[in-house]
Every structure is written in C-alpha cells, then in structure tokens.
Amino acid sequence: MKKRLQEAEGQVVAAGKTYVEAAESATLHDLDVEDFELTRVGTSEMVTVYSGRMAGKRSPGRVVYDALILGAKDGCCPLCGQRTVSTLDHHLPKSLYPALAVNPLNLVPACSDCNKLKLDVVPSSAEDQTLHPYFDDVEGQAWLRARVVKTSPVALQFFVDTASDMDEILARRVRAHFKKLRLSFLYGSQAAQELSNIRFRLLDIYASGGALGGQQVQQHLAAEAKSRCKANVNSWQTAMYAALASSSWFCNGGFDA
C-alpha cells in the first residue's frame, strides 16, 4: 500500500493543480470524475487514508486536519456563517474524487449540519455549485436581506437579493448555496431568539421616548445594523437589524405584538 501511494504521488499533485485551476474559474462542474481516479490506489483505499491517516485523532496527518479546522474565522462554519465548526467537508466528495481526498484546498471547515446537507453531490452546472470559501469572495457587496413578517410574535423572513452588477452566474450560485443549506430556516430561527432577547430593551426605549418613542427605537436599531454590518455585511444579524429599522410598523410597537 505504501509503495502504491508513493507511486500515485504524481497523479495526486496533478489532480490538485487541475482542481485549483477549475475552482479559480468556477468550473468545478466541468471536471471529469474519471480524471480523479488513481491508477494503482482504489477509491476506498484513499477514503481510508483520509479517515485513518489524517482525520484520526492520533494519525500522522492530524496536525494538518486540526490546522484546517482552526482556520475558520472565530470557529464559525464558513458555509452557514452561524454554527460552530466541528468537521471538514470535502468540497468535491472523496467518494468520487479520490485523488482529492487529502488535498487541503478541497477540505473546508464546516459544521455538522452543513456537511450533511451538502451530501456527496457533484454540481451539474456552474449555477449549481455551492460557494467555495477558499475561492469565492462574495463579501464585497450585500446580498442577504430580510423582511419583517407582521405576525404575533413578529418574525423575519430571509432571502437573497444580489446587486445588478454581480456576475450572473455567481448570483445564481449564491442563491443555490442559500437554498441547499437551508439558510432561510436557520437564520429565521436565530432571529426569533434575538427578537425575544431584545424585546425588553425596545420596550424601554419606546416608553422613555414618549411621543418620539418610535423614532428612538428606529435610531437604536439602525445603529445596531450599522455596527453589525462593519463586522459582516452579509450576516443574518446585519440583515435582521436593517429590516427592523426600516419597518415603521415594528418601530412603533410591532416588537410587542
């Protein structure tokens, strides 16, 4: 086995270069699965190499595994931007691309839920590709929005609204990513908790403001949105506070519905 792995080194290196070129040009969907099979090492053997020689707690490659896990900003899953990283996700599944099974650029820190939701699915088109945190930069402009739902209790509905100058294929990928990872449901749930947490504070601001209570609530929420936007323009918190601040209904007592 060791000898066959050494003989496969050239194929693994070449596959890694092909992968990077495709990721940089957002053409991973064009890669042929057969080009990532190794001549003398089977797919199941490469899966075992990953699980036994890299992911295992006392395996020799664990230091690389841990470094990739720790690379996630604030320990937060870069796929959903909310939950804690707990594993590595093979951006292209190791069961289909064995030559990439231990390639660090194909291993993305992720939470368990995002890892499961992605599944071992190969993108069939450019639009179908989920975002790759190492290669896709979508933080240059706001695309995550929310709207206030006038229910009792109040709720937030999250959606993707890409700017007109965003590349159309990238915009479709953002929407596919948002849908595949069920981010609307995740963010809606988190927002419901946040609304419950800030309700007392808003009641206090509204009451102390007298006739200008609604205006002061709006100013408070706008300041919160601005602060969160500085940290992450596309966080659910940024979208939530921006939506709340723009809702006259919410600022004038909707938070107590």
C-alpha positions as semicolon CSV with decimal commas, in nm:
position;residue;x (nm);y (nm);z (nm)
1;M;0,000;0,000;0,000
2;K;0,275;0,246;0,097
3;K;0,458;0,180;-0,227
4;R;0,143;0,223;-0,436
5;L;0,066;0,553;-0,259
6;Q;0,416;0,678;-0,335
7;E;0,369;0,583;-0,698
8;A;0,041;0,778;-0,703
9;E;0,203;1,100;-0,580
10;G;0,240;1,244;-0,929
11;Q;-0,125;1,181;-1,009
12;V;-0,237;1,338;-0,682
13;V;-0,026;1,650;-0,742
14;A;-0,154;1,684;-1,099
15;A;-0,513;1,639;-0,983
16;G;-0,462;1,910;-0,723
17;K;-0,341;2,157;-0,986
18;T;-0,637;2,080;-1,211
19;Y;-0,873;2,128;-0,918
20;V;-0,729;2,468;-0,824
21;E;-0,749;2,593;-1,182
22;A;-1,114;2,485;-1,203
23;A;-1,201;2,635;-0,863
24;E;-1,044;2,967;-0,957
25;S;-1,252;2,981;-1,276
26;A;-1,569;2,843;-1,111
27;T;-1,571;2,545;-1,346
28;L;-1,554;2,257;-1,098
29;H;-1,871;2,121;-1,258
30;D;-1,673;2,059;-1,578
31;L;-1,423;1,823;-1,412
32;D;-1,443;1,462;-1,524
33;V;-1,471;1,223;-1,231
34;E;-1,259;0,967;-1,414
35;D;-0,965;1,207;-1,420
36;F;-0,952;1,195;-1,040
37;E;-0,929;0,819;-1,004
38;L;-0,585;0,680;-0,921
39;T;-0,430;0,405;-1,130
40;R;-0,293;0,187;-0,851
41;V;-0,486;0,303;-0,543
42;G;-0,858;0,235;-0,511
43;T;-1,120;0,487;-0,405
44;S;-1,198;0,300;-0,083
45;E;-0,827;0,294;-0,003
46;M;-0,800;0,672;-0,041
47;V;-1,107;0,715;0,179
48;T;-0,932;0,500;0,438
49;V;-0,615;0,706;0,405
50;Y;-0,815;1,018;0,486
51;S;-1,007;0,872;0,779
52;G;-0,720;0,668;0,920
53;R;-0,411;0,872;0,842
54;M;-0,548;1,227;0,856
55;A;-0,879;1,257;1,042
56;G;-0,796;1,005;1,314
57;K;-0,712;1,174;1,645
58;R;-0,366;1,013;1,669
59;S;-0,295;0,985;1,299
60;P;0,019;1,140;1,147
61;G;-0,180;1,383;0,935
62;R;-0,395;1,506;1,223
63;V;-0,186;1,822;1,259
64;V;-0,299;1,928;0,910
65;Y;-0,660;1,837;0,990
66;D;-0,653;2,045;1,309
67;A;-0,488;2,340;1,133
68;L;-0,768;2,343;0,875
69;I;-1,033;2,329;1,147
70;L;-0,868;2,617;1,334
71;G;-0,850;2,818;1,013
72;A;-1,218;2,900;1,034
73;K;-1,268;3,260;1,149
74;D;-1,396;3,268;1,507
75;G;-1,452;2,892;1,485
76;C;-1,763;2,964;1,278
77;C;-1,873;2,748;0,985
78;P;-1,792;2,946;0,668
79;L;-2,076;2,776;0,482
80;C;-2,361;2,899;0,704
81;G;-2,180;3,170;0,899
82;Q;-2,358;3,070;1,216
83;R;-2,285;2,728;1,366
84;T;-1,960;2,606;1,519
85;V;-1,708;2,418;1,305
86;S;-1,691;2,052;1,400
87;T;-1,558;1,870;1,095
88;L;-1,401;1,906;0,749
89;D;-1,619;1,896;0,442
90;H;-1,484;1,760;0,113
91;H;-1,595;2,029;-0,131
92;L;-1,579;1,767;-0,404
93;P;-1,668;1,433;-0,242
94;K;-1,383;1,193;-0,173
95;S;-1,600;0,902;-0,282
96;L;-1,600;1,041;-0,637
97;Y;-1,271;1,232;-0,645
98;P;-1,027;1,007;-0,454
99;A;-0,724;1,200;-0,581
100;L;-0,854;1,498;-0,379
101;A;-0,932;1,303;-0,061
102;V;-0,646;1,461;0,137
103;N;-0,597;1,781;-0,063
104;P;-0,618;2,069;0,191
105;L;-0,779;2,300;-0,065
106;N;-1,064;2,052;-0,103
107;L;-1,114;2,031;0,274
108;V;-1,334;2,307;0,413
109;P;-1,404;2,353;0,786
110;A;-1,776;2,311;0,839
111;C;-2,044;2,242;1,095
112;S;-2,205;1,901;1,106
113;D;-2,536;2,025;0,963
114;C;-2,382;2,191;0,656
115;N;-2,161;1,888;0,599
116;K;-2,468;1,663;0,592
117;L;-2,679;1,897;0,381
118;K;-2,416;1,921;0,109
119;L;-2,404;1,544;0,071
120;D;-2,182;1,375;-0,190
121;V;-2,344;1,560;-0,477
122;V;-2,149;1,669;-0,782
123;P;-2,256;2,005;-0,932
124;S;-2,406;1,957;-1,276
125;S;-2,378;2,318;-1,387
126;A;-2,200;2,640;-1,297
127;E;-2,512;2,767;-1,123
128;D;-2,539;2,451;-0,917
129;Q;-2,204;2,494;-0,739
130;T;-2,217;2,586;-0,374
131;L;-1,980;2,863;-0,271
132;H;-1,621;2,763;-0,202
133;P;-1,487;2,966;0,095
134;Y;-1,128;2,946;-0,033
135;F;-1,201;3,067;-0,386
136;D;-1,528;3,265;-0,391
137;D;-1,539;3,617;-0,249
138;V;-1,898;3,733;-0,204
139;E;-1,842;3,970;0,085
140;G;-1,777;4,274;-0,129
141;Q;-2,145;4,359;-0,150
142;A;-2,460;4,295;0,049
143;W;-2,681;4,016;-0,081
144;L;-2,851;3,879;0,230
145;R;-3,173;4,063;0,311
146;A;-3,466;4,017;0,545
147;R;-3,822;4,139;0,564
148;V;-4,045;4,182;0,866
149;V;-4,344;3,950;0,882
150;K;-4,627;4,116;1,074
151;T;-4,727;3,821;1,286
152;S;-4,766;3,774;1,658
153;P;-4,496;3,724;1,761
154;V;-4,316;3,913;1,485
155;A;-4,092;3,708;1,255
156;L;-3,816;3,768;0,998
157;Q;-3,801;3,616;0,652
158;F;-3,455;3,598;0,494
159;F;-3,382;3,596;0,122
160;V;-3,108;3,661;-0,133
161;D;-3,112;3,989;-0,322
162;T;-2,797;4,025;-0,531
163;A;-2,688;4,355;-0,678
164;S;-2,736;4,407;-1,051
165;D;-2,360;4,435;-1,105
166;M;-2,282;4,095;-0,950
167;D;-2,182;3,834;-1,205
168;E;-2,500;3,648;-1,302
169;I;-2,350;3,301;-1,256
170;L;-2,212;3,396;-0,914
171;A;-2,551;3,541;-0,819
172;R;-2,720;3,211;-0,909
173;R;-2,459;3,022;-0,708
174;V;-2,528;3,241;-0,404
175;R;-2,897;3,156;-0,435
176;A;-2,821;2,784;-0,481
177;H;-2,594;2,789;-0,176
178;F;-2,860;2,967;0,031
179;K;-3,126;2,715;-0,072
180;K;-2,920;2,394;-0,046
181;L;-2,801;2,474;0,307
182;R;-3,150;2,586;0,416
183;L;-3,016;2,914;0,545
184;S;-3,355;3,087;0,545
185;F;-3,479;2,843;0,808
186;L;-3,158;2,866;1,013
187;Y;-3,149;3,246;1,014
188;G;-3,523;3,273;1,081
189;S;-3,481;3,057;1,389
190;Q;-3,183;3,256;1,515
191;A;-3,368;3,583;1,453
192;A;-3,668;3,463;1,654
193;Q;-3,441;3,412;1,954
194;E;-3,278;3,751;1,905
195;L;-3,618;3,923;1,884
196;S;-3,714;3,767;2,214
197;N;-3,387;3,880;2,370
198;I;-3,419;4,247;2,265
199;R;-3,791;4,290;2,329
200;F;-3,750;4,431;2,681
201;R;-3,482;4,676;2,567
202;L;-3,705;4,804;2,286
203;L;-3,999;4,845;2,521
204;D;-3,779;5,054;2,748
205;I;-3,653;5,277;2,465
206;Y;-4,004;5,320;2,328
207;A;-4,153;5,413;2,667
208;S;-3,877;5,656;2,762
209;G;-3,902;5,833;2,428
210;G;-4,258;5,948;2,478
211;A;-4,400;6,087;2,156
212;L;-4,069;6,016;1,985
213;G;-4,052;5,656;2,107
214;G;-4,087;5,504;1,763
215;Q;-3,817;5,730;1,622
216;Q;-3,577;5,642;1,901
217;V;-3,638;5,270;1,852
218;Q;-3,563;5,318;1,481
219;Q;-3,240;5,502;1,557
220;H;-3,133;5,232;1,802
221;L;-3,198;4,953;1,550
222;A;-3,023;5,144;1,271
223;A;-2,715;5,183;1,491
224;E;-2,721;4,811;1,567
225;A;-2,744;4,732;1,196
226;K;-2,451;4,963;1,119
227;S;-2,235;4,804;1,389
228;R;-2,306;4,451;1,268
229;C;-2,251;4,550;0,906
230;K;-1,900;4,661;0,996
231;A;-1,830;4,310;1,122
232;N;-2,006;4,120;0,842
233;V;-2,209;4,280;0,566
234;N;-2,394;3,953;0,500
235;S;-2,460;3,822;0,849
236;W;-2,818;3,740;0,941
237;Q;-2,784;3,995;1,221
238;T;-2,700;4,273;0,975
239;A;-2,995;4,180;0,756
240;M;-3,225;4,149;1,055
241;Y;-3,149;4,485;1,217
242;A;-3,161;4,664;0,883
243;A;-3,505;4,517;0,816
244;L;-3,631;4,605;1,164
245;A;-3,501;4,962;1,139
246;S;-3,678;5,012;0,806
247;S;-4,014;4,889;0,937
248;S;-4,229;5,170;1,071
249;W;-4,476;4,912;1,198
250;F;-4,210;4,733;1,401
251;C;-4,052;5,052;1,541
252;N;-4,390;5,182;1,655
253;G;-4,482;4,886;1,869
254;G;-4,466;4,585;1,638
255;F;-4,191;4,439;1,856
256;D;-4,453;4,392;2,128
257;A;-4,711;4,225;1,904
